[in-house]
Short mmCIF file of C-alpha atoms and ligand atoms in Angstrom, two decimals:
data_model
loop_
_atom_site.label_atom_id
_atom_site.label_comp_id
_atom_site.label_asym_id
_atom_site.label_seq_id
_atom_site.Cartn_x
_atom_site.Cartn_y
_atom_site.Cartn_z
CA MET O 1 220.65 56.93 173.80
CA PRO O 2 221.07 55.84 170.09
CA LEU O 3 220.82 58.51 167.09
CA PRO O 4 217.59 59.35 166.28
CA ALA O 5 215.91 57.36 163.30
CA LEU O 6 215.34 59.39 160.10
CA THR O 7 212.02 57.77 159.94
CA GLY O 8 210.70 59.67 162.79
CA LEU O 9 211.61 62.93 161.43
CA ASP O 10 208.76 64.96 159.86
CA PRO O 11 209.63 66.93 156.48
CA ASP O 12 209.92 70.29 158.34
CA ALA O 13 212.29 68.86 160.84
CA LEU O 14 214.30 67.43 158.04
CA ALA O 15 214.26 70.94 156.42
CA GLU O 16 215.49 72.36 159.77
CA TRP O 17 218.20 70.24 159.83
CA LEU O 18 219.25 70.77 156.14
CA LYS O 19 219.50 74.43 157.16
CA ALA O 20 221.45 73.84 160.34
CA GLU O 21 224.02 72.04 157.98
CA ASN O 22 224.12 74.87 155.41
CA GLU O 23 222.58 72.36 152.83
CA PRO O 24 220.52 73.53 150.15
CA SER O 25 217.06 72.96 150.69
CA PHE O 26 216.28 71.14 147.49
CA ARG O 27 218.11 67.95 149.13
CA ALA O 28 214.94 67.53 151.55
CA ALA O 29 213.08 66.33 148.82
CA GLN O 30 215.66 64.03 147.50
CA ILE O 31 216.07 62.44 151.01
CA LEU O 32 212.39 62.28 151.57
CA GLU O 33 212.22 60.36 148.26
CA TRP O 34 214.78 57.76 149.30
CA VAL O 35 213.51 57.12 152.77
CA TRP O 36 209.77 56.79 151.76
CA LYS O 37 209.40 56.22 148.23
CA LYS O 38 212.48 54.11 147.48
CA LYS O 39 212.92 52.53 150.99
CA ALA O 40 216.66 53.08 150.42
CA ALA O 41 218.30 50.29 152.90
CA SER O 42 221.34 52.30 153.53
CA PHE O 43 222.72 55.90 153.39
CA ASP O 44 225.28 54.78 150.66
CA ALA O 45 222.30 53.80 148.58
CA MET O 46 221.17 57.47 148.24
CA SER O 47 223.20 57.98 145.04
CA ASN O 48 222.29 61.52 144.31
CA LEU O 49 223.16 62.74 147.42
CA PRO O 50 226.80 63.85 147.74
CA ALA O 51 229.41 61.94 149.80
CA ALA O 52 229.77 64.60 152.61
CA LEU O 53 225.94 64.71 153.16
CA ARG O 54 225.60 61.11 153.28
CA GLY O 55 228.29 61.16 155.61
CA LYS O 56 226.91 63.85 157.89
CA LEU O 57 223.34 61.80 157.68
CA ALA O 58 225.07 58.77 159.08
CA GLU O 59 226.55 60.67 161.75
CA SER O 60 223.32 62.21 162.71
CA PHE O 61 220.59 59.68 162.31
CA ARG O 62 219.70 55.88 162.10
CA LEU O 63 217.95 55.23 158.83
CA SER O 64 215.76 52.77 160.49
CA ALA O 65 214.66 52.22 164.21
CA LEU O 66 214.49 48.48 163.95
CA GLU O 67 216.75 45.67 162.93
CA HIS O 68 214.84 42.72 161.13
CA THR O 69 215.75 39.29 162.97
CA TYR O 70 213.27 36.82 161.86
CA THR O 71 210.25 35.99 159.50
CA GLN O 72 207.82 33.27 160.01
CA GLY O 73 205.52 32.09 157.22
CA SER O 74 205.56 32.34 153.59
CA ALA O 75 205.39 34.56 150.63
CA ASP O 76 201.91 33.48 149.88
CA THR O 77 200.49 33.16 153.35
CA THR O 78 200.36 35.35 156.61
CA ARG O 79 203.97 36.27 157.28
CA LYS O 80 205.16 37.31 160.77
CA PHE O 81 208.20 39.73 161.19
CA LEU O 82 210.12 40.08 164.29
CA PHE O 83 212.10 43.34 164.89
CA ARG O 84 214.83 43.92 167.38
CA LEU O 85 214.93 47.39 168.88
CA HIS O 86 217.83 49.68 169.87
CA ASP O 87 217.34 48.48 173.64
CA GLY O 88 217.18 44.85 172.70
CA ARG O 89 213.50 44.36 173.14
CA TYR O 90 211.52 42.90 170.37
CA VAL O 91 208.28 43.77 168.66
CA GLU O 92 206.41 41.97 165.72
CA SER O 93 204.24 43.08 162.97
CA VAL O 94 202.10 40.70 160.65
CA LEU O 95 201.43 41.01 156.98
CA ILE O 96 198.16 39.85 156.07
CA PRO O 97 197.26 38.85 152.33
CA ALA O 98 193.74 40.09 152.04
CA ASN O 99 190.88 37.24 151.85
CA PRO O 100 188.60 38.19 149.21
CA ALA O 101 186.03 36.13 149.99
CA LEU O 102 185.69 37.69 153.39
CA TYR O 103 186.62 41.28 152.63
CA GLY O 104 185.10 41.48 148.91
CA GLU O 105 188.31 43.32 147.84
CA LYS O 106 191.19 42.58 145.32
CA SER O 107 193.41 39.67 146.36
CA ASP O 108 196.46 41.65 145.80
CA ARG O 109 195.78 43.66 148.85
CA ARG O 110 197.98 43.67 151.96
CA THR O 111 197.50 44.39 155.49
CA LEU O 112 200.13 45.01 157.89
CA CYS O 113 199.35 44.59 161.86
CA VAL O 114 201.68 46.79 163.67
CA SER O 115 202.65 47.11 167.30
CA SER O 116 202.48 50.29 169.23
CA GLN O 117 204.18 49.13 172.53
CA VAL O 118 206.43 46.62 173.90
CA GLY O 119 204.20 44.28 176.10
CA CYS O 120 200.91 45.93 177.43
CA ALA O 121 199.76 47.04 180.62
CA TYR O 122 196.24 46.07 180.57
CA GLY O 123 196.14 42.48 181.09
CA CYS O 124 193.36 40.98 178.93
CA LYS O 125 193.05 37.24 180.30
CA PHE O 126 193.46 35.61 176.72
CA CYS O 127 196.35 37.78 175.21
CA ALA O 128 199.94 37.00 174.78
CA SER O 129 200.94 40.77 174.67
CA GLY O 130 199.75 41.15 178.26
CA LEU O 131 201.30 38.10 179.61
CA ASP O 132 204.45 39.75 180.92
CA GLY O 133 203.14 43.26 181.67
CA PHE O 134 204.18 46.44 180.29
CA THR O 135 207.72 47.54 179.06
CA ARG O 136 207.44 50.60 177.09
CA ASN O 137 205.89 52.83 174.45
CA LEU O 138 207.06 52.40 170.94
CA ASP O 139 208.01 56.18 169.52
CA ALA O 140 206.97 57.18 166.24
CA SER O 141 209.94 55.89 164.54
CA GLU O 142 209.68 52.55 165.87
CA ILE O 143 205.87 52.51 164.65
CA VAL O 144 206.69 53.84 161.10
CA SER O 145 209.46 51.96 160.23
CA GLN O 146 207.55 48.20 160.96
CA VAL O 147 205.86 49.62 157.61
CA ILE O 148 208.80 50.58 155.92
CA ALA O 149 210.56 47.31 156.89
CA ALA O 150 207.49 45.08 155.98
CA GLU O 151 207.71 46.38 152.40
CA GLN O 152 211.43 46.25 152.08
CA ILE O 153 211.36 42.50 153.37
CA SER O 154 208.37 41.53 151.17
CA GLY O 155 208.74 43.67 148.17
CA GLU O 156 204.97 44.43 148.43
CA ARG O 157 203.25 47.68 148.93
CA VAL O 158 201.22 47.62 152.24
CA ASP O 159 197.73 48.89 151.46
CA ASN O 160 196.01 48.67 154.83
CA LEU O 161 197.36 49.32 158.40
CA VAL O 162 195.92 47.88 161.34
CA PHE O 163 197.01 48.91 165.03
CA MET O 164 196.18 45.64 166.32
CA GLY O 165 199.82 44.43 166.77
CA MET O 166 201.19 44.31 170.47
CA GLY O 167 200.14 46.88 172.94
CA GLU O 168 197.33 49.37 173.76
CA PRO O 169 197.81 52.09 170.88
CA LEU O 170 195.44 54.54 172.70
CA ALA O 171 197.74 54.45 175.73
CA ASN O 172 200.33 55.73 173.38
CA LEU O 173 198.23 58.15 172.07
CA ASN O 174 201.07 61.12 171.38
CA HIS O 175 203.45 58.63 169.20
CA LEU O 176 200.73 57.08 167.92
CA LEU O 177 199.24 60.47 166.34
CA ALA O 178 202.91 61.44 165.27
CA ALA O 179 203.43 58.18 163.33
CA ILE O 180 199.90 58.76 161.69
CA ALA O 181 200.96 62.18 160.45
CA LEU O 182 204.09 60.36 159.01
CA ILE O 183 202.11 57.32 157.47
CA THR O 184 199.18 59.44 156.01
CA GLY O 185 201.62 62.62 155.09
CA GLU O 186 201.75 64.01 151.59
CA LYS O 187 205.71 64.07 151.61
CA THR O 188 206.15 60.80 153.39
CA LEU O 189 204.27 57.46 153.25
CA GLN O 190 201.15 58.79 151.81
CA LEU O 191 198.51 55.95 153.13
CA GLY O 192 195.02 57.44 153.11
CA ALA O 193 193.60 57.53 156.44
CA ARG O 194 190.90 55.61 155.62
CA HIS O 195 193.19 52.80 155.00
CA LEU O 196 194.07 52.83 158.79
CA THR O 197 192.13 51.21 161.84
CA ILE O 198 193.11 51.66 165.46
CA SER O 199 192.05 48.77 167.96
CA THR O 200 191.46 49.61 171.44
CA SER O 201 190.31 47.90 174.46
CA GLY O 202 188.12 50.70 175.01
CA LEU O 203 190.22 53.54 176.67
CA VAL O 204 187.07 56.01 176.70
CA PRO O 205 189.04 59.27 177.20
CA GLN O 206 191.25 58.61 174.42
CA ILE O 207 188.32 57.44 172.10
CA ARG O 208 186.74 60.72 172.59
CA GLU O 209 189.96 62.59 171.87
CA LEU O 210 190.58 60.80 168.75
CA ALA O 211 186.86 61.31 167.69
CA THR O 212 187.79 65.00 167.09
CA HIS O 213 190.90 64.58 165.19
CA PRO O 214 190.41 65.71 161.77
CA GLN O 215 191.28 62.57 159.76
CA GLN O 216 188.83 59.75 158.68
CA ILE O 217 190.75 57.07 160.69
CA ARG O 218 188.75 53.92 161.41
CA LEU O 219 188.12 52.34 164.93
CA ALA O 220 187.92 48.97 166.20
CA ILE O 221 187.11 47.99 169.71
CA SER O 222 188.11 44.92 171.32
CA LEU O 223 184.68 44.04 172.98
CA HIS O 224 184.96 40.43 173.72
CA GLY O 225 182.02 40.35 176.26
CA ALA O 226 178.40 41.83 175.59
CA THR O 227 177.88 42.50 179.31
CA ASP O 228 179.85 43.93 182.51
CA GLU O 229 179.55 40.77 184.11
CA VAL O 230 181.48 38.83 181.07
CA ARG O 231 183.48 41.01 180.16
CA GLN O 232 185.14 42.12 183.37
CA GLN O 233 186.06 38.53 183.79
CA ILE O 234 188.39 38.59 180.88
CA MET O 235 189.37 42.28 180.08
CA PRO O 236 190.46 44.36 183.49
CA VAL O 237 190.06 47.41 181.66
CA ASN O 238 185.96 47.07 181.89
CA LYS O 239 186.16 48.24 185.68
CA LYS O 240 187.67 51.49 184.78
CA TRP O 241 185.50 51.89 181.67
CA PRO O 242 182.41 49.41 181.51
CA VAL O 243 180.45 48.80 178.68
CA ALA O 244 177.75 51.61 179.10
CA GLU O 245 180.44 54.28 179.11
CA LEU O 246 181.91 52.71 176.57
CA PHE O 247 179.10 52.84 174.02
CA ASP O 248 178.35 56.17 175.03
CA ALA O 249 181.82 57.02 173.66
CA LEU O 250 180.93 55.28 170.48
CA ASP O 251 177.83 57.14 169.81
CA PHE O 252 180.23 60.31 170.21
CA TRP O 253 182.74 58.77 167.79
CA ASN O 254 179.75 58.08 165.45
CA SER O 255 178.38 61.59 165.64
CA LYS O 256 181.85 62.66 164.49
CA LYS O 257 183.13 60.04 161.98
CA GLY O 258 181.36 58.82 158.88
CA GLN O 259 183.45 55.45 159.15
CA LYS O 260 181.58 52.31 160.41
CA LEU O 261 182.84 50.96 163.77
CA THR O 262 183.93 47.38 164.18
CA LEU O 263 183.39 45.41 167.00
CA GLU O 264 185.90 42.60 167.39
CA TYR O 265 184.62 39.59 169.36
CA ILE O 266 186.86 36.81 170.21
CA LEU O 267 185.05 33.43 170.71
CA ILE O 268 186.05 31.88 173.82
CA ASP O 269 184.49 28.38 174.51
CA GLY O 270 182.32 28.46 177.66
CA VAL O 271 183.23 32.00 178.39
CA ASN O 272 181.54 34.60 176.03
CA ASP O 273 179.91 32.33 173.47
CA SER O 274 176.23 32.09 174.94
CA PRO O 275 173.34 32.85 172.76
CA GLU O 276 172.28 35.55 175.42
CA GLN O 277 175.78 37.27 174.83
CA ALA O 278 175.19 37.29 171.36
CA THR O 279 171.39 38.86 171.34
CA ILE O 280 173.28 41.91 173.71
CA LEU O 281 175.94 42.29 171.34
CA ALA O 282 173.53 42.38 168.40
CA ARG O 283 171.71 45.18 170.24
CA HIS O 284 175.30 46.84 170.71
CA ALA O 285 176.01 46.79 167.48
CA ARG O 286 172.62 48.02 166.08
CA ARG O 287 172.87 50.96 168.34
CA THR O 288 176.40 51.74 166.97
CA GLN O 289 175.78 50.43 163.08
CA ALA O 290 178.92 48.65 163.79
CA LYS O 291 179.95 45.43 161.88
CA VAL O 292 181.22 42.74 163.98
CA ASN O 293 184.36 40.52 163.62
CA LEU O 294 183.93 36.99 165.19
CA ILE O 295 187.48 35.48 165.87
CA PRO O 296 187.64 32.11 167.46
CA TYR O 297 190.13 32.10 170.22
CA ASN O 298 193.72 31.10 169.17
CA THR O 299 195.57 29.24 171.31
CA VAL O 300 198.17 30.77 173.61
CA GLU O 301 200.93 28.79 175.35
CA GLY O 302 200.40 29.28 179.12
CA LEU O 303 196.66 30.17 178.91
CA ASP O 304 193.72 27.60 179.54
CA TRP O 305 191.19 28.98 177.08
CA LYS O 306 189.62 26.97 174.22
CA ARG O 307 188.15 27.95 171.21
CA PRO O 308 184.34 26.79 170.51
CA SER O 309 183.19 24.21 168.34
CA ASP O 310 182.50 25.52 164.62
CA ALA O 311 179.09 24.63 165.21
CA ARG O 312 178.91 26.78 167.97
CA CYS O 313 180.85 29.70 166.42
CA ARG O 314 178.26 29.68 163.40
CA ALA O 315 175.31 29.53 166.02
CA PHE O 316 176.67 32.63 167.39
CA ARG O 317 176.98 34.47 163.94
CA GLU O 318 173.30 33.36 162.97
CA ILE O 319 171.74 35.22 166.11
CA LEU O 320 173.73 38.36 164.99
CA LYS O 321 172.86 38.08 161.28
CA THR O 322 169.02 37.56 162.10
CA ALA O 323 169.27 40.52 164.13
CA GLY O 324 170.22 42.48 160.81
CA VAL O 325 174.12 42.74 161.90
CA THR O 326 176.85 42.50 159.65
CA ALA O 327 178.97 39.53 161.14
CA ASN O 328 182.26 38.16 159.78
CA LEU O 329 183.31 34.90 161.14
CA ARG O 330 187.14 35.25 160.69
CA LEU O 331 188.55 32.39 158.59
CA GLU O 332 191.76 31.13 160.53
CA LYS O 333 194.65 33.08 159.53
CA GLY O 334 198.32 32.56 160.79
CA GLY O 335 197.31 30.65 163.62
CA ASP O 336 199.69 28.09 163.05
CA ILE O 337 202.54 30.91 163.10
CA ASP O 338 201.60 32.47 166.36
CA ALA O 339 199.68 35.26 164.28
CA ALA O 340 197.89 35.78 167.46
CA CYS O 341 200.05 39.12 168.56
CA GLY O 342 202.82 38.86 171.22
CA GLN O 343 203.40 35.37 170.72
CA LEU O 344 206.76 35.59 168.92
CA ARG O 345 208.15 38.51 170.91
CA LEU O 346 207.14 36.69 174.13
CA LYS O 347 209.22 33.37 172.75
CA GLN O 348 212.25 35.18 171.69
CA GLU O 349 212.48 37.38 174.97
CA THR O 350 212.03 34.51 177.27
CA LYS O 351 214.58 32.54 175.00
CA GLU O 352 217.13 35.47 175.67
CA GLY O 353 216.08 35.61 179.39
CA ILE O 354 215.21 39.09 179.16
CA ILE O 355 211.82 38.31 180.63
CA GLY O 356 210.72 35.28 182.56
CA SER O 357 208.81 32.26 181.25
CA PRO O 358 205.08 32.93 181.43
N1 SAH E 1 195.35 46.61 172.50
C1 SAH E 1 194.51 46.57 171.47
C2 SAH E 1 194.99 46.47 170.10
C3 SAH E 1 195.92 45.10 170.42
S1 SAH E 1 195.26 43.51 170.47
C4 SAH E 1 193.12 46.01 171.61
O1 SAH E 1 193.12 45.09 172.58
O2 SAH E 1 192.22 46.32 170.79
C5 SAH E 1 194.66 42.99 168.78
C6 SAH E 1 193.43 42.23 168.70
O3 SAH E 1 194.02 40.74 169.01
C7 SAH E 1 192.16 42.44 169.69
O4 SAH E 1 191.22 42.01 169.27
C8 SAH E 1 192.71 41.18 170.65
O5 SAH E 1 191.55 40.81 171.36
C9 SAH E 1 193.28 40.03 169.76
N2 SAH E 1 193.91 38.76 170.32
C10 SAH E 1 194.65 38.90 171.45
N3 SAH E 1 194.72 37.44 171.95
C11 SAH E 1 194.16 36.74 171.03
C12 SAH E 1 194.00 35.24 171.02
N4 SAH E 1 194.66 34.77 171.75
N5 SAH E 1 193.05 34.81 169.91
C13 SAH E 1 192.58 35.95 169.13
N6 SAH E 1 192.81 37.02 169.23
C14 SAH E 1 193.47 37.38 170.09
FE1 SF4 E 2 196.58 44.90 175.63
FE2 SF4 E 2 195.02 44.70 173.54
FE3 SF4 E 2 196.23 42.27 174.55
FE4 SF4 E 2 194.40 43.49 176.02
S1 SF4 E 2 193.85 42.30 174.22
S2 SF4 E 2 196.41 42.82 176.78
S3 SF4 E 2 194.49 45.62 175.40
S4 SF4 E 2 197.16 44.09 173.42
#
């Protein structure tokens, strides 16, 4: 096993380690500042620590859990980072400049989309992440290091985090919650819980568990079908937790949380884009007071699906709007750089022969 990463260590554990090493307790604040505020690139950069302590740190820990290997995209557009993990596997994160027209936010805002697993066990039929099955969970430091690395590489502060990268975050709930504690912690990354959105394919027991979590984290549901008949064609998870059970869990979520839910809906030509689906989706959205994000399908190599025409996408949105539902039709972002999550890693691991061609 590799050394533990310092980015996975909470402040209490760091204090204990310093004590065991007979180091004064005030060093904790210095180290935390280097890791979480200054985002030091090496132990040697921690210039106010004695050389002996830097040496002990380097013998006991890695600084980051990831190695940045590749960036796709450019500074003023969506950028995608490929990271190698200690076992030679890859994950990716996508840095998205906010679109003021779409979100009504200041344009200097940055959203980072992070991965929670290598691969995914849920096998949605439209998704590159699930194409080669599930490999393993990321631990807390591997999740958190994506944020620190993205800030180091881009030189920009990440304002919003979405757990919409590779993997099913709610299938890795313990590590996810440990990562969230570090991301929101006062002594660590200090990002507000309201700036965090977890996206799930609809794991009902975990949605209920997370609903009782004290922090105001946001939730997005990958719905992609308004009825069982349509949804289970493309999302096998629907057989386990059908639409009715999912929406009961979302009612429970709403009874516990104040933030609006988001329903994500990829529009796939001839599969889930009928007016009937729009009408039923509108009913679900009204019941849960959710807003809807419509995402024209992004082409994935090796998969047959197509995006509907713009006119058909707009017609779908109109049905929702007429029914009084807030519905964004997402402008294309990053389609040219394989931003549909999982695609860059799939290419890299295939090239290296770690996994077979899809
Ligand atoms: N497993 C979680 C989070 C990761 S998927 C979930 O399913 O919600 C993140 C988002 O990317 C989901 O909304 C998913 O449906 C979307 N996505 C996956 N493949 C896509 C594609 N080819 N085109 C557009 N969106 C896609
Ligand atoms: Fe997994 Fe989400 Fe992709 Fe489905 S959409 S295969 S749950 S990552």
